[in-house]
PDB file of C-alpha atoms in Angstrom:
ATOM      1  CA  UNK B   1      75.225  88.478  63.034  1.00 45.00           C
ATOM      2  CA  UNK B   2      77.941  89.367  65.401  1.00 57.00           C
ATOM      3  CA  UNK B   3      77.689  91.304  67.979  1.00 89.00           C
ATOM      4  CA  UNK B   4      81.415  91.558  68.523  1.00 94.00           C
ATOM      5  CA  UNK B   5      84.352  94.424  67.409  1.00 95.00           C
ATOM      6  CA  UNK B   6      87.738  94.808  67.753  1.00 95.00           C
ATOM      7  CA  UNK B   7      88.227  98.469  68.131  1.00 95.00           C
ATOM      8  CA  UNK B   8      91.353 101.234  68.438  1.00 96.00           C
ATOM      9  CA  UNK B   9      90.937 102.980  71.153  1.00 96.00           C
ATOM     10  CA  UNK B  10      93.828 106.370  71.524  1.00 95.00           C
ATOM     11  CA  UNK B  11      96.451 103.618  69.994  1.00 94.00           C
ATOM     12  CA  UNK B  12      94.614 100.213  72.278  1.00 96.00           C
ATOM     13  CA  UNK B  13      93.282  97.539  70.974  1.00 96.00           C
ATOM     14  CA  UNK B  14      90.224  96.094  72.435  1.00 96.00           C
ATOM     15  CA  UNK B  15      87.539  93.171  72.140  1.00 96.00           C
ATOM     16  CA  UNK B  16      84.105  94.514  72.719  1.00 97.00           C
ATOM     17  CA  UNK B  17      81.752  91.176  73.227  1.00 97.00           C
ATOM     18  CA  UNK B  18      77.833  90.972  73.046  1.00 97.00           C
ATOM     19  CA  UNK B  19      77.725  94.537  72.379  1.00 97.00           C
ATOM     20  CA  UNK B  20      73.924  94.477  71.687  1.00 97.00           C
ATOM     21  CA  UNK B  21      72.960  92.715  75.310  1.00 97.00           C
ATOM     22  CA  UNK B  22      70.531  94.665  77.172  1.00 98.00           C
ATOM     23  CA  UNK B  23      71.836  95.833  80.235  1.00 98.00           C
ATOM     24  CA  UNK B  24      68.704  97.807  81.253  1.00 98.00           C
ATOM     25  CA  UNK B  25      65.747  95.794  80.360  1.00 98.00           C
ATOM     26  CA  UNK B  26      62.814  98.500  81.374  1.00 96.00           C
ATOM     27  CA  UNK B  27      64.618 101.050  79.390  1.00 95.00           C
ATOM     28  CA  UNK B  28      66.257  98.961  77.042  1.00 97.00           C
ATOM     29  CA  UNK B  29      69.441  99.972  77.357  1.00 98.00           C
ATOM     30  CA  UNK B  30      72.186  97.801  75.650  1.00 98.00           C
ATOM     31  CA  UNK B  31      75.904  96.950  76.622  1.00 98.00           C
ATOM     32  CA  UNK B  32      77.026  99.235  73.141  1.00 98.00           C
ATOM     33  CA  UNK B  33      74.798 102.526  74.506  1.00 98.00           C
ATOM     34  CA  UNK B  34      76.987 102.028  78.169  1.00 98.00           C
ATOM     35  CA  UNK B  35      80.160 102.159  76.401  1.00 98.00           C
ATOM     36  CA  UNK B  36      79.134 104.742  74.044  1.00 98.00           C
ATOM     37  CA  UNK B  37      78.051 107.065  77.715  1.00 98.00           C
ATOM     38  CA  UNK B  38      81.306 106.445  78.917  1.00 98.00           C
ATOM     39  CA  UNK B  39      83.490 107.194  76.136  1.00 98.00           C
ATOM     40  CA  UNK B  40      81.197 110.361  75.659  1.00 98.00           C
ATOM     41  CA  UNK B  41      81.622 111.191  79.602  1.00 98.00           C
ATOM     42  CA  UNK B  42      85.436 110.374  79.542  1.00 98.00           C
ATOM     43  CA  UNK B  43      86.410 114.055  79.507  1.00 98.00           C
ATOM     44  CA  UNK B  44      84.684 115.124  82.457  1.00 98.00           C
ATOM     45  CA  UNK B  45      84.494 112.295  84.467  1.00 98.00           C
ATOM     46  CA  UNK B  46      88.250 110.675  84.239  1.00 98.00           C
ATOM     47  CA  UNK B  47      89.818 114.020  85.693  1.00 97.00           C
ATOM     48  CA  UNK B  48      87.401 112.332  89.086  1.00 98.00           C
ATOM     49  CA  UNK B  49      88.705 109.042  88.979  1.00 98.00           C
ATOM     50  CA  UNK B  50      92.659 109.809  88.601  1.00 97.00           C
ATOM     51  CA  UNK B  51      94.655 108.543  90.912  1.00 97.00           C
ATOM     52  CA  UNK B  52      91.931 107.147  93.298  1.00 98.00           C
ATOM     53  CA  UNK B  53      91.724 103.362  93.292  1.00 97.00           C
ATOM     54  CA  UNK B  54      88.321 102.103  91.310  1.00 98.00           C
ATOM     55  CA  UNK B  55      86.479  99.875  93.117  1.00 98.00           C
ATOM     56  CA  UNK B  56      83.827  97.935  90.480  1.00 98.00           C
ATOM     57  CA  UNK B  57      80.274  97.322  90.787  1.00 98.00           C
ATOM     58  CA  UNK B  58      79.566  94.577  87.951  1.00 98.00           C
ATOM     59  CA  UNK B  59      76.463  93.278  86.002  1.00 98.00           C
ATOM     60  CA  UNK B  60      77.327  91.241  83.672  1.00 97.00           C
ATOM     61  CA  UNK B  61      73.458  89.834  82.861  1.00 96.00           C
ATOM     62  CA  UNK B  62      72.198  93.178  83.722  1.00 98.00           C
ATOM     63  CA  UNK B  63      70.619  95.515  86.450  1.00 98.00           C
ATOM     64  CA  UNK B  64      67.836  92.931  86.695  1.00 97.00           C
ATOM     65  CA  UNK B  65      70.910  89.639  87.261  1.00 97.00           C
ATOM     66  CA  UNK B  66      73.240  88.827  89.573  1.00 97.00           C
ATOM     67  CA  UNK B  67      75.640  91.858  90.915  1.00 97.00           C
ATOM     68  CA  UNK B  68      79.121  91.508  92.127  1.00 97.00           C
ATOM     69  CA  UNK B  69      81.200  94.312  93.562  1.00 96.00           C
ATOM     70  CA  UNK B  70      85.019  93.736  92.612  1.00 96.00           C
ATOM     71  CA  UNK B  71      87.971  95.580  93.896  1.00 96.00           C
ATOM     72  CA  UNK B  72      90.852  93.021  92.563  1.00 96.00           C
ATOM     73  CA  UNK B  73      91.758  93.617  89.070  1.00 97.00           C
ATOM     74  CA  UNK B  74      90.450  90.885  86.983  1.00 94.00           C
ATOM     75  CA  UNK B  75      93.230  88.572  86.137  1.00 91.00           C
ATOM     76  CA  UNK B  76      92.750  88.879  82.481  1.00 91.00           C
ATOM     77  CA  UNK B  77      93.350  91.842  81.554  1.00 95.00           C
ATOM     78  CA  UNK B  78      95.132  93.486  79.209  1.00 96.00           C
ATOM     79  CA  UNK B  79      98.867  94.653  80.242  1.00 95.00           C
ATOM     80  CA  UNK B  80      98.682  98.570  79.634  1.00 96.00           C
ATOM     81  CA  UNK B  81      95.744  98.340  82.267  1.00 97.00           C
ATOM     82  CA  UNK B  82      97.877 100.222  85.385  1.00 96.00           C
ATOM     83  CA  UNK B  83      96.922  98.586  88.691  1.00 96.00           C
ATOM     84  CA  UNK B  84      98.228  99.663  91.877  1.00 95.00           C
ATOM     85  CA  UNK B  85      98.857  97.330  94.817  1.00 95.00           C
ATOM     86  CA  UNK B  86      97.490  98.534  98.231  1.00 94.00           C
ATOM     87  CA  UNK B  87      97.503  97.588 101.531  1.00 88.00           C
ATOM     88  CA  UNK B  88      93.370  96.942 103.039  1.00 78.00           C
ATOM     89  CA  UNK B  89      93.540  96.545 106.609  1.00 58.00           C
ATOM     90  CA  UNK B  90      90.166  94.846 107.757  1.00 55.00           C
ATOM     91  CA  UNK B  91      88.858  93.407 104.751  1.00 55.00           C
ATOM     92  CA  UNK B  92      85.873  91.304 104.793  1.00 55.00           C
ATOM     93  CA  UNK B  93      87.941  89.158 103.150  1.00 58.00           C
ATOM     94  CA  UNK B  94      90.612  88.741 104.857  1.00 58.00           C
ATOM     95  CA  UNK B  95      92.991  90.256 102.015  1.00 66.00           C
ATOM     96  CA  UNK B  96      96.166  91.714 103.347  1.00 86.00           C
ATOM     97  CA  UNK B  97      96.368  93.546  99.895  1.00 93.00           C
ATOM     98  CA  UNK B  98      94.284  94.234  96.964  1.00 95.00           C
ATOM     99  CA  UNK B  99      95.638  95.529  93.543  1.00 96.00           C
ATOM    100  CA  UNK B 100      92.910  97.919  92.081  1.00 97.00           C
ATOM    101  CA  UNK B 101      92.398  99.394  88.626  1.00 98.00           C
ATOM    102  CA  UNK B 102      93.293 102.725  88.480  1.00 98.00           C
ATOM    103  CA  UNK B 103      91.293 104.639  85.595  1.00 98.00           C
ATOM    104  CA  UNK B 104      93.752 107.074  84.042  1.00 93.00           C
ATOM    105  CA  UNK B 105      93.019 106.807  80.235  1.00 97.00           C
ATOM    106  CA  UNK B 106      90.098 106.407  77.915  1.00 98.00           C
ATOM    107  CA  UNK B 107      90.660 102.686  76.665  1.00 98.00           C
ATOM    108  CA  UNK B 108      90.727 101.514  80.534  1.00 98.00           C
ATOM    109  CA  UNK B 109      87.338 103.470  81.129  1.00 98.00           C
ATOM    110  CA  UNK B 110      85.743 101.241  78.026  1.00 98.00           C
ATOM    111  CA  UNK B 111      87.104  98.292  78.560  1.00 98.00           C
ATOM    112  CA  UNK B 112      85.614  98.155  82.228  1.00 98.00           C
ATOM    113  CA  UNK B 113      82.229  98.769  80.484  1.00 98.00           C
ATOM    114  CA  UNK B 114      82.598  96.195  78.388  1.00 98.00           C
ATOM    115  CA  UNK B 115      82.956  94.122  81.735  1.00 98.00           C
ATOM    116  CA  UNK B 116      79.751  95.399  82.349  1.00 98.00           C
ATOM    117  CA  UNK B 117      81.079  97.887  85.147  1.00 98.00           C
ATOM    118  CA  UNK B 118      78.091  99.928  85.224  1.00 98.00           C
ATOM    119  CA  UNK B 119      78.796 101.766  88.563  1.00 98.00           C
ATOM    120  CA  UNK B 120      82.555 103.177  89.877  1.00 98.00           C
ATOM    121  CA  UNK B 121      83.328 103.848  93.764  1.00 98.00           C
ATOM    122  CA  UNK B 122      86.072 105.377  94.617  1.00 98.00           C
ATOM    123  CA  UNK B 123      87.693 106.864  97.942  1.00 97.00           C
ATOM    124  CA  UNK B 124      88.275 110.783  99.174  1.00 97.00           C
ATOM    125  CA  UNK B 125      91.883 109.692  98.445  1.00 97.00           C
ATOM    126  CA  UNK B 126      94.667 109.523  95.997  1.00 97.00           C
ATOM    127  CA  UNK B 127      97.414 107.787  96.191  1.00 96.00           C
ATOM    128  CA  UNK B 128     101.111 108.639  94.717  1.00 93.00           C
ATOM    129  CA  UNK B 129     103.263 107.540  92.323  1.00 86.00           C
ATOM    130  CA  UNK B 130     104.831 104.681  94.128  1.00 85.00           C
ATOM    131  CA  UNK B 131     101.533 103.832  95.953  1.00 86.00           C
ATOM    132  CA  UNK B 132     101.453 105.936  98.500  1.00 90.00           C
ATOM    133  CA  UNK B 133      98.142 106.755 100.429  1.00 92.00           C
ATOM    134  CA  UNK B 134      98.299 110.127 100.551  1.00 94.00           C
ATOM    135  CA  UNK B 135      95.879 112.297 103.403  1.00 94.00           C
ATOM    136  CA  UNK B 136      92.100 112.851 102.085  1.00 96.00           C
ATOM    137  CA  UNK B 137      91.874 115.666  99.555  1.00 96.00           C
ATOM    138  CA  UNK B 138      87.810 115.519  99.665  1.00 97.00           C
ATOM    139  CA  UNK B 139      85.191 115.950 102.385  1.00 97.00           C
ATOM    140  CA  UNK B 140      81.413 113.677 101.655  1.00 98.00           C
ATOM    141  CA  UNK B 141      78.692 114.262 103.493  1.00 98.00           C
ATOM    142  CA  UNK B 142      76.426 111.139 102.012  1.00 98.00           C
ATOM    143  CA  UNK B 143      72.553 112.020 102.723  1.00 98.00           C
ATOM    144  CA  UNK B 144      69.970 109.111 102.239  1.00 97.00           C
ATOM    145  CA  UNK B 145      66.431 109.687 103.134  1.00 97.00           C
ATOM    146  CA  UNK B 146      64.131 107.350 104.889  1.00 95.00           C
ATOM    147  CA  UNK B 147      60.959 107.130 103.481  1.00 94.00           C
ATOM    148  CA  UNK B 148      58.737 108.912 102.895  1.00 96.00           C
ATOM    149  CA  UNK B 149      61.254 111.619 102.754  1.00 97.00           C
ATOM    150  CA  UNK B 150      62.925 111.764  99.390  1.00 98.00           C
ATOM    151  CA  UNK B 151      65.582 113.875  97.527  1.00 98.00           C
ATOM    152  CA  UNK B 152      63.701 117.106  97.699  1.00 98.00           C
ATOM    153  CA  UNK B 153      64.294 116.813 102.010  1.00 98.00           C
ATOM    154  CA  UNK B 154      67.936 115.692 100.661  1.00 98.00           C
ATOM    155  CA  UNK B 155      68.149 119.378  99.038  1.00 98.00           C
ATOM    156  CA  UNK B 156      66.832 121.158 101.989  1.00 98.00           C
ATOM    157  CA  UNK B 157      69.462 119.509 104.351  1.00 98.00           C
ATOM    158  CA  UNK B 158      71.910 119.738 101.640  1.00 98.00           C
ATOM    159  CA  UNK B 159      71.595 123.497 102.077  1.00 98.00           C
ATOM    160  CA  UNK B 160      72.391 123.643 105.711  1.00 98.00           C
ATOM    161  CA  UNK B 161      75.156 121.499 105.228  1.00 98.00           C
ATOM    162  CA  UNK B 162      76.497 124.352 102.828  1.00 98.00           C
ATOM    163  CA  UNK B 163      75.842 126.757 104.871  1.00 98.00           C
ATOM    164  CA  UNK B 164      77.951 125.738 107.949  1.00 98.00           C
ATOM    165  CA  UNK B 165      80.560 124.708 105.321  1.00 97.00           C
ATOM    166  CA  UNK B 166      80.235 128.306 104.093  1.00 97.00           C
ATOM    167  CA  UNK B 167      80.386 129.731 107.764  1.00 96.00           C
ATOM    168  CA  UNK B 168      83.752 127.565 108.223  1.00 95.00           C
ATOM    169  CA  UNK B 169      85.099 129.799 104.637  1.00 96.00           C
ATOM    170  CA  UNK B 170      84.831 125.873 102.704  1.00 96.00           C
ATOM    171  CA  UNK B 171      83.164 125.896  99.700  1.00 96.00           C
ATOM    172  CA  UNK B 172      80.711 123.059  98.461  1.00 97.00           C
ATOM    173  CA  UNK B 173      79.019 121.272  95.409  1.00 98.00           C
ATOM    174  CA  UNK B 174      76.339 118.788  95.233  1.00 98.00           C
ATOM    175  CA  UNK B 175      75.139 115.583  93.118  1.00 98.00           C
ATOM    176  CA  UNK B 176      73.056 113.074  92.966  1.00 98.00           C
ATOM    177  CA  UNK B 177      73.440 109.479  93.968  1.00 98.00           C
ATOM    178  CA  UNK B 178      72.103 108.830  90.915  1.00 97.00           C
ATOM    179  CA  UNK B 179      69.819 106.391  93.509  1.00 96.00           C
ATOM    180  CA  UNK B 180      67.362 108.143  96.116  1.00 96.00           C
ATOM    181  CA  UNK B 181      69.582 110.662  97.964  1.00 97.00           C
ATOM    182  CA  UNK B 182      72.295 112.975  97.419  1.00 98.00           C
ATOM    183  CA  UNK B 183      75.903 113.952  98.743  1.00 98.00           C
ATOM    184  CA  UNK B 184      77.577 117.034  99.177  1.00 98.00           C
ATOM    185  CA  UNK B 185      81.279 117.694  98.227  1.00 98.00           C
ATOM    186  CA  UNK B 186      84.167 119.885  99.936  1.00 97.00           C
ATOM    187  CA  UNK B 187      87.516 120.128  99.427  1.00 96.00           C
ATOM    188  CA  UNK B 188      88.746 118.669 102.953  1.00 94.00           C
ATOM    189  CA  UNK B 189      89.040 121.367 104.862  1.00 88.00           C
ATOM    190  CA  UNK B 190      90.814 119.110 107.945  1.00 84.00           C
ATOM    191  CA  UNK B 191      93.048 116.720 108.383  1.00 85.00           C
ATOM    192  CA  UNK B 192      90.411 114.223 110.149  1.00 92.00           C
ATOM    193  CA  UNK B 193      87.657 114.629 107.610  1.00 95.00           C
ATOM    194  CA  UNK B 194      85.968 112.067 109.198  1.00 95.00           C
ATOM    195  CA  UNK B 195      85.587 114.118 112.464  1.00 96.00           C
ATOM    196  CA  UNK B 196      84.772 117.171 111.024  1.00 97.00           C
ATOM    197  CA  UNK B 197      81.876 115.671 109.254  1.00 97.00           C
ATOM    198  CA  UNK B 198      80.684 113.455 112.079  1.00 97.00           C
ATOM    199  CA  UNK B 199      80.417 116.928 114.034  1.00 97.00           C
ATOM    200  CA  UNK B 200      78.468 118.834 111.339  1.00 98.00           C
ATOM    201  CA  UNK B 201      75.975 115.955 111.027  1.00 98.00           C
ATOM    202  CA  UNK B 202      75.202 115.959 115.210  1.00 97.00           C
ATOM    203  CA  UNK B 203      75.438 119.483 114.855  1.00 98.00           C
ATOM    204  CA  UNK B 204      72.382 119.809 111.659  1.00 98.00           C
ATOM    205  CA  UNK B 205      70.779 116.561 113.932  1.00 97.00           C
ATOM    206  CA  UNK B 206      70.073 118.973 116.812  1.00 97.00           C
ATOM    207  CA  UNK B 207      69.529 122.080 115.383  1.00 97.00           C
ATOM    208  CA  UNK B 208      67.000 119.943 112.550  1.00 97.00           C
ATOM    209  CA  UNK B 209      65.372 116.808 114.649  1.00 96.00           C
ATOM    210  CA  UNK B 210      62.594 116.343 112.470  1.00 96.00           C
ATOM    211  CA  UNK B 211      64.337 116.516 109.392  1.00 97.00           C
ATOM    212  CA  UNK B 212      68.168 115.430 110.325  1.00 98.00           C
ATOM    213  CA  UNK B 213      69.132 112.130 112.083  1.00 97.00           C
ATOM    214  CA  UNK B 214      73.243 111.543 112.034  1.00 96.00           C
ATOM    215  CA  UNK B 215      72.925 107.847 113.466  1.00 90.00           C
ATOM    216  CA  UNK B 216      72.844 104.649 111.476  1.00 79.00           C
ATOM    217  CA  UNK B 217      69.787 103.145 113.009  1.00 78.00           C
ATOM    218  CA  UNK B 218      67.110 102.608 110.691  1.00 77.00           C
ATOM    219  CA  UNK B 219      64.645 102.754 113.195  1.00 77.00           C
ATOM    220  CA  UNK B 220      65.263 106.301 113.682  1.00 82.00           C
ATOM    221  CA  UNK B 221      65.162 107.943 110.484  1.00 87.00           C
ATOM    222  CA  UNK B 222      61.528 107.506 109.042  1.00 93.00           C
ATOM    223  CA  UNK B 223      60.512 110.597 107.051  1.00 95.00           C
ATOM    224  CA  UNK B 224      64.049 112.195 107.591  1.00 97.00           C
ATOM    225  CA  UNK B 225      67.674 112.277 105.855  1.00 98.00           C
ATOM    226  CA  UNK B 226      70.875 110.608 107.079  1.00 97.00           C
ATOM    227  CA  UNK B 227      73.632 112.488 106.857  1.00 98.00           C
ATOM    228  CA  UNK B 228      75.932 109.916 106.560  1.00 97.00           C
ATOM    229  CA  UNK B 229      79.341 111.383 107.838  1.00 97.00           C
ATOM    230  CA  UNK B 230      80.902 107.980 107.964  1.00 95.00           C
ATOM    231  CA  UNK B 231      81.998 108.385 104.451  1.00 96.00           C
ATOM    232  CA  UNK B 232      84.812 110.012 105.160  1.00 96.00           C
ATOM    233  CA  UNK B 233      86.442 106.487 106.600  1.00 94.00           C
ATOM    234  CA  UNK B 234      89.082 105.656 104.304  1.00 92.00           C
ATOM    235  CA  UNK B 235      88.359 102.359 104.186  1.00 93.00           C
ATOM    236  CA  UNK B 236      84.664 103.430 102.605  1.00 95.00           C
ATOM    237  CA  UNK B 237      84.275 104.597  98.945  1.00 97.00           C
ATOM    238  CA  UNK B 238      81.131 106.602  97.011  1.00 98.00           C
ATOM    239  CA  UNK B 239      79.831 106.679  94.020  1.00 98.00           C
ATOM    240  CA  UNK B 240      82.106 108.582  91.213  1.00 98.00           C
ATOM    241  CA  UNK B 241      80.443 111.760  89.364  1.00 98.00           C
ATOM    242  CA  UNK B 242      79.507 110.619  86.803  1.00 98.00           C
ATOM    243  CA  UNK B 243      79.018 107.092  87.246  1.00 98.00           C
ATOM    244  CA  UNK B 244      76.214 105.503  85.827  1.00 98.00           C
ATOM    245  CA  UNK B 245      73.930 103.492  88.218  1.00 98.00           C
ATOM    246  CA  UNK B 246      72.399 100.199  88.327  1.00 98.00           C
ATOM    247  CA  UNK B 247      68.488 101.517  88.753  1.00 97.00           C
ATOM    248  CA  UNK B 248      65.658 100.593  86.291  1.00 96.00           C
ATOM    249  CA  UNK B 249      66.424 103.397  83.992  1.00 97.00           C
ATOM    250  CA  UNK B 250      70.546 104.175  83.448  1.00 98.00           C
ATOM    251  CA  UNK B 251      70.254 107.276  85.514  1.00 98.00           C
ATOM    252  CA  UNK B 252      73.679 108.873  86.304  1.00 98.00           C
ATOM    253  CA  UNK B 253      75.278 110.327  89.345  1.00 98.00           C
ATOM    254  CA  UNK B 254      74.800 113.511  88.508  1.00 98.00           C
ATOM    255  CA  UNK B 255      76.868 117.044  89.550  1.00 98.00           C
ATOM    256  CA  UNK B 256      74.066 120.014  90.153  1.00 98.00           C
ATOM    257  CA  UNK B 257      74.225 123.797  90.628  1.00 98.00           C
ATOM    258  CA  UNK B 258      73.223 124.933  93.855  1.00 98.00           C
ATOM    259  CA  UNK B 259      70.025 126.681  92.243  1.00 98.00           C
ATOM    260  CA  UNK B 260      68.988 123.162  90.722  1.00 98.00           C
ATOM    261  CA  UNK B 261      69.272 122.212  94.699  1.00 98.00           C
ATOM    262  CA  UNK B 262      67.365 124.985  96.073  1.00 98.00           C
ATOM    263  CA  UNK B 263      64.399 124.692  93.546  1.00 98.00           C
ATOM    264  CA  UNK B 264      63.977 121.519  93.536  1.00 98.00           C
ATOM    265  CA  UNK B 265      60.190 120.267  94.884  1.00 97.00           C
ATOM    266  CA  UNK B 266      59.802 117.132  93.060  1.00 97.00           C
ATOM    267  CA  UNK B 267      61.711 114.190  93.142  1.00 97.00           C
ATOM    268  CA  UNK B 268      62.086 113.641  89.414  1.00 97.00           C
ATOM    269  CA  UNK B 269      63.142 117.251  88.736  1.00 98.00           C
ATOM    270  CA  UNK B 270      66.733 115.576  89.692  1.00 98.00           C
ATOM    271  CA  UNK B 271      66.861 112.425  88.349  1.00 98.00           C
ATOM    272  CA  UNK B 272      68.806 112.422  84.946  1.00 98.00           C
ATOM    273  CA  UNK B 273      69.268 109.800  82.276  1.00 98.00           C
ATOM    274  CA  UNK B 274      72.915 109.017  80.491  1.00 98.00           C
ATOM    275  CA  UNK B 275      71.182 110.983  77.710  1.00 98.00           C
ATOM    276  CA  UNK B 276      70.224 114.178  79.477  1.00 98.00           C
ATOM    277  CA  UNK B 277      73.598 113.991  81.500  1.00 98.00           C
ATOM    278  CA  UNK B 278      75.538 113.955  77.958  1.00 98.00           C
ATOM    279  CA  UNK B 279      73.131 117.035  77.401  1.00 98.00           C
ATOM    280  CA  UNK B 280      74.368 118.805  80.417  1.00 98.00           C
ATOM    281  CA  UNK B 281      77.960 118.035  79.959  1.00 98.00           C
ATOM    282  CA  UNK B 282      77.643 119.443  76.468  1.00 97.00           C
ATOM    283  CA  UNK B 283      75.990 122.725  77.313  1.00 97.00           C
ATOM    284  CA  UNK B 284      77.654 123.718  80.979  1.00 96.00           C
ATOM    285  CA  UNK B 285      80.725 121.331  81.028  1.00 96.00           C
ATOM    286  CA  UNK B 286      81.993 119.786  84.347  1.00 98.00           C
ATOM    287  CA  UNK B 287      79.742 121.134  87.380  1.00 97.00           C
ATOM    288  CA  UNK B 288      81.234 119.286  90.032  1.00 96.00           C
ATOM    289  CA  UNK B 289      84.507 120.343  91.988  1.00 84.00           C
ATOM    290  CA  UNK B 290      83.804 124.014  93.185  1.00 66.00           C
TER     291      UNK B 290
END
């Protein structure tokens, strides 16, 4: 039997291929239930990719195979995907110019699952109509904690980030990585976001030094959180709300209220499933974006 459809898709016609392929073995997860998440999550989650260049994580024989992250449209594609052109000073590979996806409808959102897409980056960044970089129009502050510290220290720095944010009149959201830490949103409330953050993290670092480290040496953040201000780089991209991730179970980057933050004592407490995310959407809609 095959596992194989040609479907209509808001007037597109796609192939779907091996549709019943696991894509999650411990969970058992298949290629069909990734699509189905993302055409269920399109309403919420496309209004957070538009206009920012995708940048793929693929796994085409599943969490447990061989990864590849991919920033180059694929070559065969169909023609109504829109791809925009942009200039990538210092890539690793040496590209002067790499032509992303850009995710703007529903049929280009499945058709990347069915490339086995699981996880979307993007930057703090639009660009413009003509492919124009425009100016950073989001502030991240990425925090990862070094074990043994987990995502409940993530919340408790997570707070103080929002509470100089709040003392600088910015307002602030939260998700999960959908991984092990968290990141906290802003609207960018300067023009060098990447300043601004860097001097919130050394400022939370000194006030907090046995919970906050705001350097990237691994050495030095045992049983604390990194607040990762380097984010902000334009060059750099993060996880999309949203996005599903490539973990044992298909947990989700996932937007939380600010009580979910401050209650939080467990490490599971946050971690949701595509499922319970679906859940979530359904009964309080988009959390994420103030």
């Amino acid at each position: 039997m095959s596992s194989d459809a040609t479907v209509r898709v808001e007037g597109r016609v796609l192939k779907l291929t091996n549709l019943d392929k696991v894509l999650y073995p411990e969970f058992g997860f298949t290629k069909s239930e990734v699509i189905d998440y993302y055409t269920r999550v399109s309403p919420v989650l496309l209004p957070h990719l538009k206009d920012r260049p995708v940048t793929l994580k693929r796994y085409p024989n599943g969490v447990d195979g061989k990864w590849f992250f991919e920033k180059n449209a694929p070559e065969h594609r169909p023609d109504w995907v829109r791809t925009m052109r942009l200039e990538s000073p210092g890539s690793s590979r040496g590209n002067e110019t790499v032509n992303y996806v850009m995710v703007d409808e529903l049929a280009t959102l499945v058709w990347l699952a069915n490339l086995a897409a699981l996880e979307l980056h993007v930057p703090q960044w639009t660009v413009g109509p003509r492919g124009g970089k425009r100016d950073p129009d989001l502030l991240v502050f990425d925090l990862d904690p070094g074990a043994p510290a987990t995502v409940v220290e993530c919340c408790r720095v997570a707070e103080q980030v929002r509470t100089v944010l709040d003392d600088d009149g910015v307002d602030a959201w939260a998700k999960t990585s959908g991984n092990k830490g968290m990141q906290v949103y802003a609207y960018a409330p300067a023009k060098d976001t990447s300043e601004y953050a860097k001097a919130v993290a050394r400022r939370l670092a000194k006030e907090m030094p046995n919970l906050v480290v705001a350097t990237m040496a691994k050495a030095q953040r045992t049983g604390k959180v990194f607040i990762d201000w380097s984010q902000n780089n334009p060059a750099k991209t993060t996880v999309a709300p949203y996005s599903l991730r490539a973990r044992e179970r298909p947990t989700v980057s996932t937007p939380l209220t600010w009580d979910e933050v401050e209650e939080c004592q467990v490490p599971e407490e946050l971690v949701f499933t595509a499922d319970e995310v679906l859940e979530r959407v359904e009964s309080a809609g988009d959390l994420f974006g103030g």
